[in-house]
Amino acid sequence: TLMNNWGEELKKWTGITDHRQIVLIHGQSKKDRAVLWRRLSYGTTPCIIVTSYGLFKNDSTIINSYRTDYVILDEAQLIRNAASEVAKVAHEVKAAHKIAVTGTPVMNSFKDLWSLMEFVDPSAIGENRAEFSSTNDELMKGNERGTSARDLSRQKLEGLKGKVGPYILRREKDVIAAMKSKKSDYVVWVQPERIQAHHYEQFVTSKEVQFGLQRIATHHPLTLLNALKHICDHTWLNMTEANFRNSMKNPEQAVEG
């Protein structure tokens, strides 16, 4: 859903006006994508290609037949599981420079960080996946009560910091706080349409809803709230198939159920 947004932001921040230099690969047929991926080869017009993780994985054979200048992964925590197909593809991609952008480099264990570094520079940590599995076990013992286990874990952690530190650029809280741009929230009250109001009142006063409200402990109030939200979004979202088809023919008429 962010593909078009990426394209617009790239135009704004890079000043690129030639549409051939920003290529979005998303939604095309496999044959058409293969033609677009050829833009990665040297000698063609320099360009930035934006694609999804799904197509990055599906078209990996084509992608890995080229060597590019830069490969940048946004939301790079998606390759944290080194056993996943998308991580395997990322680890094999050929590029002179690789950048992984993420707010959560470690989510479950230090293996997550290993997978990210395997993409950025496999030589940084200097251990293969099996070897680092043992290192991870020792690192995870940092909270144990035994003094020897804690000391060894701290030594391993300092060693790991020394290896990955030169590769990491952090945007810390004080930097974010100093940024001029602030988030603005605007509250806009929107009145429901006549048909929406009819469906909303009909739903709230129905026997099913009243029955559910009397038995909150055994029913799911969030389901009821979600149904009310659907009515506010669009009255057709809660309809049966038959009533939906009828509403398509008479959109201005309030249809029951």
CSV table of N, CA, C and O in Angstrom, one decimal, residues 120-225:
chain,number,residue,atom,x,y,z
A,120,VAL,N,23.8,-7.2,5.5
A,120,VAL,CA,24.6,-6.0,5.3
A,120,VAL,C,26.0,-6.4,5.0
A,120,VAL,O,26.6,-5.8,4.0
A,121,ASP,N,26.6,-7.3,5.8
A,121,ASP,CA,28.0,-7.7,5.6
A,121,ASP,C,28.3,-9.0,6.3
A,121,ASP,O,28.5,-9.0,7.5
A,122,PRO,N,28.3,-10.1,5.6
A,122,PRO,CA,28.5,-11.4,6.2
A,122,PRO,C,29.8,-11.5,7.0
A,122,PRO,O,29.9,-12.4,7.9
A,123,SER,N,30.8,-10.7,6.7
A,123,SER,CA,32.0,-10.8,7.4
A,123,SER,C,32.1,-10.0,8.7
A,123,SER,O,33.0,-10.2,9.5
A,124,ALA,N,31.0,-9.2,9.0
A,124,ALA,CA,31.0,-8.4,10.2
A,124,ALA,C,31.1,-9.2,11.5
A,124,ALA,O,32.0,-8.9,12.3
A,125,ILE,N,30.2,-10.1,11.7
A,125,ILE,CA,30.2,-10.9,12.9
A,125,ILE,C,31.2,-12.1,12.8
A,125,ILE,O,31.8,-12.5,13.8
A,126,GLY,N,31.4,-12.6,11.6
A,126,GLY,CA,32.4,-13.6,11.4
A,126,GLY,C,32.1,-15.0,11.8
A,126,GLY,O,32.9,-15.8,12.1
A,127,GLU,N,30.8,-15.3,12.0
A,127,GLU,CA,30.3,-16.6,12.4
A,127,GLU,C,29.1,-17.0,11.5
A,127,GLU,O,28.3,-16.2,11.1
A,128,ASN,N,29.1,-18.3,11.1
A,128,ASN,CA,28.0,-18.7,10.3
A,128,ASN,C,26.8,-18.9,11.2
A,128,ASN,O,26.9,-18.8,12.5
A,129,ARG,N,25.7,-19.3,10.6
A,129,ARG,CA,24.4,-19.4,11.4
A,129,ARG,C,24.5,-20.4,12.6
A,129,ARG,O,24.1,-20.1,13.7
A,130,ALA,N,25.1,-21.6,12.3
A,130,ALA,CA,25.2,-22.6,13.4
A,130,ALA,C,26.2,-22.1,14.5
A,130,ALA,O,25.9,-22.3,15.7
A,131,GLU,N,27.3,-21.5,14.1
A,131,GLU,CA,28.2,-21.0,15.1
A,131,GLU,C,27.6,-19.9,16.0
A,131,GLU,O,27.7,-19.9,17.2
A,132,PHE,N,26.8,-19.0,15.4
A,132,PHE,CA,26.2,-17.9,16.1
A,132,PHE,C,25.1,-18.4,17.0
A,132,PHE,O,24.7,-17.8,18.0
A,133,SER,N,24.5,-19.6,16.7
A,133,SER,CA,23.5,-20.1,17.5
A,133,SER,C,24.0,-20.4,18.9
A,133,SER,O,23.3,-20.1,19.9
A,134,SER,N,25.2,-20.9,19.0
A,134,SER,CA,25.9,-21.1,20.3
A,134,SER,C,26.2,-19.8,21.0
A,134,SER,O,26.0,-19.6,22.2
A,135,THR,N,26.6,-18.8,20.2
A,135,THR,CA,26.9,-17.5,20.8
A,135,THR,C,25.6,-16.9,21.3
A,135,THR,O,25.6,-16.3,22.4
A,136,ASN,N,24.5,-17.0,20.6
A,136,ASN,CA,23.2,-16.5,21.0
A,136,ASN,C,22.8,-17.1,22.4
A,136,ASN,O,22.3,-16.4,23.3
A,137,ASP,N,23.0,-18.4,22.5
A,137,ASP,CA,22.7,-19.1,23.8
A,137,ASP,C,23.4,-18.5,25.0
A,137,ASP,O,22.9,-18.3,26.0
A,138,GLU,N,24.7,-18.2,24.7
A,138,GLU,CA,25.5,-17.6,25.8
A,138,GLU,C,25.1,-16.2,26.1
A,138,GLU,O,25.0,-15.7,27.2
A,139,LEU,N,24.7,-15.4,25.0
A,139,LEU,CA,24.3,-14.0,25.2
A,139,LEU,C,22.9,-14.0,26.0
A,139,LEU,O,22.7,-13.1,26.8
A,140,MET,N,22.1,-15.0,25.7
A,140,MET,CA,20.8,-15.0,26.4
A,140,MET,C,20.8,-15.4,27.9
A,140,MET,O,19.9,-15.3,28.6
A,141,LYS,N,22.0,-15.8,28.3
A,141,LYS,CA,22.2,-16.2,29.7
A,141,LYS,C,22.5,-15.0,30.6
A,141,LYS,O,22.8,-15.1,31.8
A,142,GLY,N,22.5,-13.8,30.0
A,142,GLY,CA,22.9,-12.6,30.8
A,142,GLY,C,22.0,-12.3,32.0
A,142,GLY,O,22.4,-11.6,32.9
A,143,ASN,N,20.8,-12.8,32.0
A,143,ASN,CA,19.9,-12.5,33.1
A,143,ASN,C,19.9,-13.7,34.1
A,143,ASN,O,19.1,-13.6,35.1
A,144,GLU,N,20.7,-14.7,33.9
A,144,GLU,CA,20.7,-15.8,34.9
A,144,GLU,C,21.5,-15.4,36.1
A,144,GLU,O,22.3,-14.4,36.1
A,145,ARG,N,21.2,-16.1,37.2
A,145,ARG,CA,21.8,-15.7,38.5
A,145,ARG,C,23.3,-16.1,38.6
A,145,ARG,O,24.0,-15.4,39.3
A,146,GLY,N,23.7,-17.1,38.0
A,146,GLY,CA,25.1,-17.6,38.1
A,146,GLY,C,26.1,-16.5,37.6
A,146,GLY,O,25.9,-16.0,36.5
A,147,THR,N,27.0,-16.2,38.4
A,147,THR,CA,28.0,-15.1,38.1
A,147,THR,C,28.8,-15.4,36.9
A,147,THR,O,29.0,-14.6,36.0
A,148,SER,N,29.3,-16.6,36.8
A,148,SER,CA,30.1,-17.0,35.6
A,148,SER,C,29.3,-16.9,34.3
A,148,SER,O,29.9,-16.4,33.3
A,149,ALA,N,28.1,-17.3,34.3
A,149,ALA,CA,27.3,-17.2,33.1
A,149,ALA,C,27.0,-15.8,32.7
A,149,ALA,O,27.1,-15.4,31.5
A,150,ARG,N,26.8,-14.9,33.7
A,150,ARG,CA,26.5,-13.5,33.5
A,150,ARG,C,27.8,-12.8,32.9
A,150,ARG,O,27.7,-12.0,32.0
A,151,ASP,N,28.9,-13.1,33.5
A,151,ASP,CA,30.2,-12.5,33.1
A,151,ASP,C,30.5,-12.9,31.7
A,151,ASP,O,31.0,-12.1,30.9
A,152,LEU,N,30.3,-14.2,31.3
A,152,LEU,CA,30.6,-14.6,30.0
A,152,LEU,C,29.7,-14.0,29.0
A,152,LEU,O,30.1,-13.6,27.9
A,153,SER,N,28.4,-13.8,29.4
A,153,SER,CA,27.4,-13.2,28.5
A,153,SER,C,27.8,-11.7,28.2
A,153,SER,O,27.7,-11.2,27.1
A,154,ARG,N,28.3,-11.0,29.3
A,154,ARG,CA,28.7,-9.6,29.1
A,154,ARG,C,29.9,-9.5,28.2
A,154,ARG,O,30.0,-8.6,27.4
A,155,GLN,N,30.8,-10.4,28.3
A,155,GLN,CA,32.0,-10.4,27.5
A,155,GLN,C,31.6,-10.6,26.0
A,155,GLN,O,32.1,-9.9,25.1
A,156,LYS,N,30.7,-11.6,25.8
A,156,LYS,CA,30.2,-11.9,24.5
A,156,LYS,C,29.5,-10.7,23.9
A,156,LYS,O,29.6,-10.3,22.7
A,157,LEU,N,28.7,-10.0,24.8
A,157,LEU,CA,27.9,-8.8,24.3
A,157,LEU,C,28.8,-7.7,23.9
A,157,LEU,O,28.5,-7.0,22.9
A,158,GLU,N,29.8,-7.4,24.7
A,158,GLU,CA,30.7,-6.4,24.4
A,158,GLU,C,31.5,-6.7,23.1
A,158,GLU,O,31.7,-5.8,22.2
A,159,GLY,N,31.8,-7.9,22.9
A,159,GLY,CA,32.5,-8.4,21.6
A,159,GLY,C,31.5,-8.1,20.4
A,159,GLY,O,32.0,-7.7,19.4
A,160,LEU,N,30.3,-8.5,20.6
A,160,LEU,CA,29.3,-8.3,19.5
A,160,LEU,C,29.1,-6.8,19.2
A,160,LEU,O,29.0,-6.4,18.0
A,161,LYS,N,29.0,-6.0,20.3
A,161,LYS,CA,28.9,-4.6,20.1
A,161,LYS,C,30.0,-4.0,19.2
A,161,LYS,O,29.8,-3.2,18.4
A,162,GLY,N,31.2,-4.5,19.6
A,162,GLY,CA,32.4,-4.0,18.8
A,162,GLY,C,32.4,-4.4,17.4
A,162,GLY,O,32.9,-3.6,16.5
A,163,LYS,N,31.8,-5.5,17.0
A,163,LYS,CA,31.7,-6.0,15.7
A,163,LYS,C,30.6,-5.2,14.9
A,163,LYS,O,30.9,-4.8,13.7
A,164,VAL,N,29.4,-5.0,15.4
A,164,VAL,CA,28.3,-4.4,14.7
A,164,VAL,C,28.2,-2.9,14.8
A,164,VAL,O,27.6,-2.2,14.0
A,165,GLY,N,28.9,-2.4,15.9
A,165,GLY,CA,28.8,-0.9,16.2
A,165,GLY,C,29.1,0.0,15.0
A,165,GLY,O,28.4,0.9,14.7
A,166,PRO,N,30.2,-0.3,14.3
A,166,PRO,CA,30.6,0.6,13.1
A,166,PRO,C,29.6,0.6,12.0
A,166,PRO,O,29.6,1.5,11.2
A,167,TYR,N,28.7,-0.4,12.0
A,167,TYR,CA,27.7,-0.5,10.9
A,167,TYR,C,26.3,0.2,11.3
A,167,TYR,O,25.5,0.4,10.4
A,168,ILE,N,26.2,0.6,12.5
A,168,ILE,CA,24.9,1.0,13.0
A,168,ILE,C,24.8,2.5,13.1
A,168,ILE,O,25.7,3.1,13.8
A,169,LEU,N,23.8,3.1,12.5
A,169,LEU,CA,23.5,4.5,12.7
A,169,LEU,C,22.2,4.7,13.3
A,169,LEU,O,21.1,4.3,12.8
A,170,ARG,N,22.2,5.2,14.6
A,170,ARG,CA,20.9,5.3,15.3
A,170,ARG,C,20.4,6.7,15.3
A,170,ARG,O,21.1,7.7,15.5
A,171,ARG,N,19.1,6.8,15.2
A,171,ARG,CA,18.4,8.1,15.4
A,171,ARG,C,17.8,8.0,16.8
A,171,ARG,O,16.7,7.4,17.0
A,172,GLU,N,18.4,8.6,17.8
A,172,GLU,CA,18.0,8.5,19.2
A,172,GLU,C,16.9,9.6,19.5
A,172,GLU,O,16.6,10.5,18.7
A,173,LYS,N,16.3,9.4,20.7
A,173,LYS,CA,15.2,10.2,21.1
A,173,LYS,C,15.5,11.7,21.1
A,173,LYS,O,14.6,12.5,20.7
A,174,ASP,N,16.7,12.1,21.6
A,174,ASP,CA,17.0,13.5,21.7
A,174,ASP,C,17.1,14.2,20.3
A,174,ASP,O,16.7,15.3,20.1
A,175,VAL,N,17.5,13.4,19.3
A,175,VAL,CA,17.6,13.9,17.9
A,175,VAL,C,16.2,14.1,17.4
A,175,VAL,O,15.9,15.1,16.7
A,176,ILE,N,15.3,13.1,17.7
A,176,ILE,CA,13.9,13.2,17.2
A,176,ILE,C,13.2,14.4,17.8
A,176,ILE,O,12.5,15.1,17.2
A,177,ALA,N,13.5,14.6,19.1
A,177,ALA,CA,12.8,15.7,19.9
A,177,ALA,C,13.2,17.1,19.3
A,177,ALA,O,12.5,18.0,19.4
A,178,ALA,N,14.5,17.1,18.8
A,178,ALA,CA,15.0,18.4,18.3
A,178,ALA,C,14.5,18.7,16.9
A,178,ALA,O,14.7,19.8,16.4
A,179,MET,N,13.9,17.7,16.2
A,179,MET,CA,13.4,17.9,14.9
A,179,MET,C,12.3,19.0,14.9
A,179,MET,O,11.4,19.0,15.8
A,180,LYS,N,12.3,19.8,13.9
A,180,LYS,CA,11.3,20.9,13.9
A,180,LYS,C,9.9,20.4,13.5
A,180,LYS,O,8.9,20.9,14.0
A,181,SER,N,9.8,19.4,12.7
A,181,SER,CA,8.5,18.9,12.3
A,181,SER,C,7.8,18.2,13.5
A,181,SER,O,8.4,17.3,14.1
A,182,LYS,N,6.6,18.5,13.8
A,182,LYS,CA,5.8,17.9,14.8
A,182,LYS,C,4.6,17.3,14.2
A,182,LYS,O,4.0,17.7,13.2
A,183,LYS,N,4.2,16.2,14.9
A,183,LYS,CA,3.0,15.5,14.5
A,183,LYS,C,1.7,16.4,14.8
A,183,LYS,O,1.6,16.9,16.0
A,184,SER,N,0.8,16.5,13.9
A,184,SER,CA,-0.4,17.3,14.2
A,184,SER,C,-1.6,16.3,14.0
A,184,SER,O,-1.7,15.6,13.0
A,185,ASP,N,-2.5,16.3,15.0
A,185,ASP,CA,-3.7,15.5,14.9
A,185,ASP,C,-4.9,16.5,14.7
A,185,ASP,O,-5.0,17.5,15.4
A,186,TYR,N,-5.7,16.1,13.7
A,186,TYR,CA,-6.9,16.9,13.4
A,186,TYR,C,-8.1,16.0,13.7
A,186,TYR,O,-8.2,15.0,13.1
A,187,VAL,N,-9.0,16.5,14.5
A,187,VAL,CA,-10.3,15.8,14.8
A,187,VAL,C,-11.4,16.4,13.9
A,187,VAL,O,-11.7,17.6,14.0
A,188,VAL,N,-12.0,15.6,13.1
A,188,VAL,CA,-13.0,16.1,12.2
A,188,VAL,C,-14.3,15.3,12.5
A,188,VAL,O,-14.3,14.0,12.3
A,189,TRP,N,-15.3,15.9,12.9
A,189,TRP,CA,-16.6,15.2,13.2
A,189,TRP,C,-17.4,15.1,12.0
A,189,TRP,O,-17.7,16.1,11.3
A,190,VAL,N,-17.8,13.9,11.7
A,190,VAL,CA,-18.6,13.6,10.5
A,190,VAL,C,-19.9,13.0,10.9
A,190,VAL,O,-20.0,12.0,11.6
A,191,GLN,N,-21.0,13.7,10.4
A,191,GLN,CA,-22.3,13.2,10.7
A,191,GLN,C,-22.7,12.0,9.8
A,191,GLN,O,-22.4,12.1,8.6
A,192,PRO,N,-23.4,11.0,10.4
A,192,PRO,CA,-23.8,9.9,9.5
A,192,PRO,C,-24.9,10.2,8.5
A,192,PRO,O,-25.7,11.1,8.8
A,193,GLU,N,-24.9,9.6,7.4
A,193,GLU,CA,-25.9,9.8,6.4
A,193,GLU,C,-27.2,9.1,7.0
A,193,GLU,O,-27.2,8.4,8.0
A,194,ARG,N,-28.3,9.5,6.4
A,194,ARG,CA,-29.6,9.0,6.9
A,194,ARG,C,-29.7,7.5,6.9
A,194,ARG,O,-30.1,6.9,7.9
A,195,ILE,N,-29.2,6.8,5.9
A,195,ILE,CA,-29.2,5.4,5.8
A,195,ILE,C,-28.3,4.8,6.9
A,195,ILE,O,-28.6,3.8,7.5
A,196,GLN,N,-27.1,5.4,7.1
A,196,GLN,CA,-26.2,4.9,8.1
A,196,GLN,C,-26.8,5.0,9.5
A,196,GLN,O,-26.7,4.1,10.3
A,197,ALA,N,-27.4,6.1,9.8
A,197,ALA,CA,-28.1,6.3,11.1
A,197,ALA,C,-29.2,5.3,11.3
A,197,ALA,O,-29.3,4.7,12.4
A,198,HIS,N,-29.9,5.0,10.2
A,198,HIS,CA,-31.0,4.0,10.3
A,198,HIS,C,-30.4,2.6,10.7
A,198,HIS,O,-30.9,1.9,11.6
A,199,HIS,N,-29.3,2.2,10.0
A,199,HIS,CA,-28.7,0.9,10.2
A,199,HIS,C,-28.1,0.8,11.6
A,199,HIS,O,-28.1,-0.2,12.3
A,200,TYR,N,-27.4,1.9,12.0
A,200,TYR,CA,-26.8,2.0,13.3
A,200,TYR,C,-27.8,1.8,14.4
A,200,TYR,O,-27.6,0.9,15.3
A,201,GLU,N,-28.9,2.5,14.4
A,201,GLU,CA,-29.9,2.4,15.4
A,201,GLU,C,-30.6,1.0,15.3
A,201,GLU,O,-30.9,0.4,16.4
A,202,GLN,N,-30.8,0.5,14.1
A,202,GLN,CA,-31.4,-0.8,14.0
A,202,GLN,C,-30.5,-1.9,14.6
A,202,GLN,O,-31.0,-2.8,15.3
A,203,PHE,N,-29.2,-1.8,14.4
A,203,PHE,CA,-28.2,-2.8,14.9
A,203,PHE,C,-28.2,-2.7,16.4
A,203,PHE,O,-28.2,-3.7,17.1
A,204,VAL,N,-28.0,-1.5,17.0
A,204,VAL,CA,-27.9,-1.3,18.4
A,204,VAL,C,-29.1,-1.8,19.2
A,204,VAL,O,-29.0,-2.4,20.3
A,205,THR,N,-30.3,-1.6,18.6
A,205,THR,CA,-31.5,-2.0,19.3
A,205,THR,C,-31.9,-3.5,19.0
A,205,THR,O,-33.0,-3.9,19.5
A,206,SER,N,-31.2,-4.2,18.2
A,206,SER,CA,-31.5,-5.5,17.8
A,206,SER,C,-31.5,-6.5,19.0
A,206,SER,O,-30.7,-6.3,20.0
A,207,LYS,N,-32.2,-7.6,19.0
A,207,LYS,CA,-32.2,-8.5,20.1
A,207,LYS,C,-30.9,-9.2,20.2
A,207,LYS,O,-30.5,-9.5,21.4
A,208,GLU,N,-30.2,-9.4,19.1
A,208,GLU,CA,-28.9,-10.1,19.2
A,208,GLU,C,-27.9,-9.3,20.0
A,208,GLU,O,-27.1,-9.8,20.8
A,209,VAL,N,-27.8,-8.0,19.7
A,209,VAL,CA,-26.9,-7.1,20.4
A,209,VAL,C,-27.3,-7.0,21.9
A,209,VAL,O,-26.4,-7.0,22.8
A,210,GLN,N,-28.5,-6.8,22.2
A,210,GLN,CA,-29.0,-6.7,23.6
A,210,GLN,C,-28.6,-8.0,24.4
A,210,GLN,O,-28.2,-7.9,25.5
A,211,PHE,N,-28.8,-9.1,23.7
A,211,PHE,CA,-28.5,-10.4,24.3
A,211,PHE,C,-27.0,-10.5,24.6
A,211,PHE,O,-26.6,-10.9,25.7
A,212,GLY,N,-26.2,-10.0,23.6
A,212,GLY,CA,-24.7,-10.0,23.8
A,212,GLY,C,-24.3,-9.1,24.9
A,212,GLY,O,-23.4,-9.4,25.7
A,213,LEU,N,-24.9,-7.9,25.0
A,213,LEU,CA,-24.5,-6.9,26.1
A,213,LEU,C,-24.8,-7.4,27.5
A,213,LEU,O,-24.1,-7.1,28.4
A,214,GLN,N,-25.8,-8.3,27.6
A,214,GLN,CA,-26.2,-8.8,28.9
A,214,GLN,C,-25.2,-9.9,29.3
A,214,GLN,O,-25.2,-10.3,30.5
A,215,ARG,N,-24.5,-10.4,28.4
A,215,ARG,CA,-23.6,-11.6,28.7
A,215,ARG,C,-22.2,-11.3,28.2
A,215,ARG,O,-21.6,-12.0,27.4
A,216,ILE,N,-21.6,-10.1,28.6
A,216,ILE,CA,-20.3,-9.7,28.2
A,216,ILE,C,-19.2,-10.7,28.4
A,216,ILE,O,-18.3,-10.9,27.6
A,217,ALA,N,-19.3,-11.4,29.6
A,217,ALA,CA,-18.3,-12.3,30.0
A,217,ALA,C,-18.1,-13.5,29.0
A,217,ALA,O,-17.0,-14.0,28.8
A,218,THR,N,-19.2,-13.9,28.4
A,218,THR,CA,-19.2,-15.0,27.5
A,218,THR,C,-19.2,-14.7,26.0
A,218,THR,O,-19.1,-15.5,25.1
A,219,HIS,N,-19.5,-13.4,25.7
A,219,HIS,CA,-19.6,-12.9,24.3
A,219,HIS,C,-18.4,-12.0,24.0
A,219,HIS,O,-17.6,-11.8,24.9
A,220,HIS,N,-18.4,-11.5,22.8
A,220,HIS,CA,-17.3,-10.7,22.4
A,220,HIS,C,-17.7,-9.3,22.1
A,220,HIS,O,-18.1,-9.0,20.9
A,221,PRO,N,-17.6,-8.4,23.0
A,221,PRO,CA,-18.1,-7.0,22.7
A,221,PRO,C,-17.3,-6.3,21.6
A,221,PRO,O,-17.8,-5.4,20.9
A,222,LEU,N,-16.0,-6.7,21.4
A,222,LEU,CA,-15.2,-6.1,20.4
A,222,LEU,C,-15.8,-6.4,19.0
A,222,LEU,O,-15.7,-5.6,18.0
A,223,THR,N,-16.4,-7.6,18.9
A,223,THR,CA,-17.1,-7.9,17.6
A,223,THR,C,-18.2,-7.0,17.3
A,223,THR,O,-18.4,-6.6,16.2
A,224,LEU,N,-19.0,-6.7,18.4
A,224,LEU,CA,-20.1,-5.7,18.2
A,224,LEU,C,-19.6,-4.3,17.9
A,224,LEU,O,-20.2,-3.7,17.0
A,225,LEU,N,-18.5,-3.9,18.5
A,225,LEU,CA,-18.0,-2.6,18.2
A,225,LEU,C,-17.4,-2.5,16.8
A,225,LEU,O,-17.6,-1.5,16.1
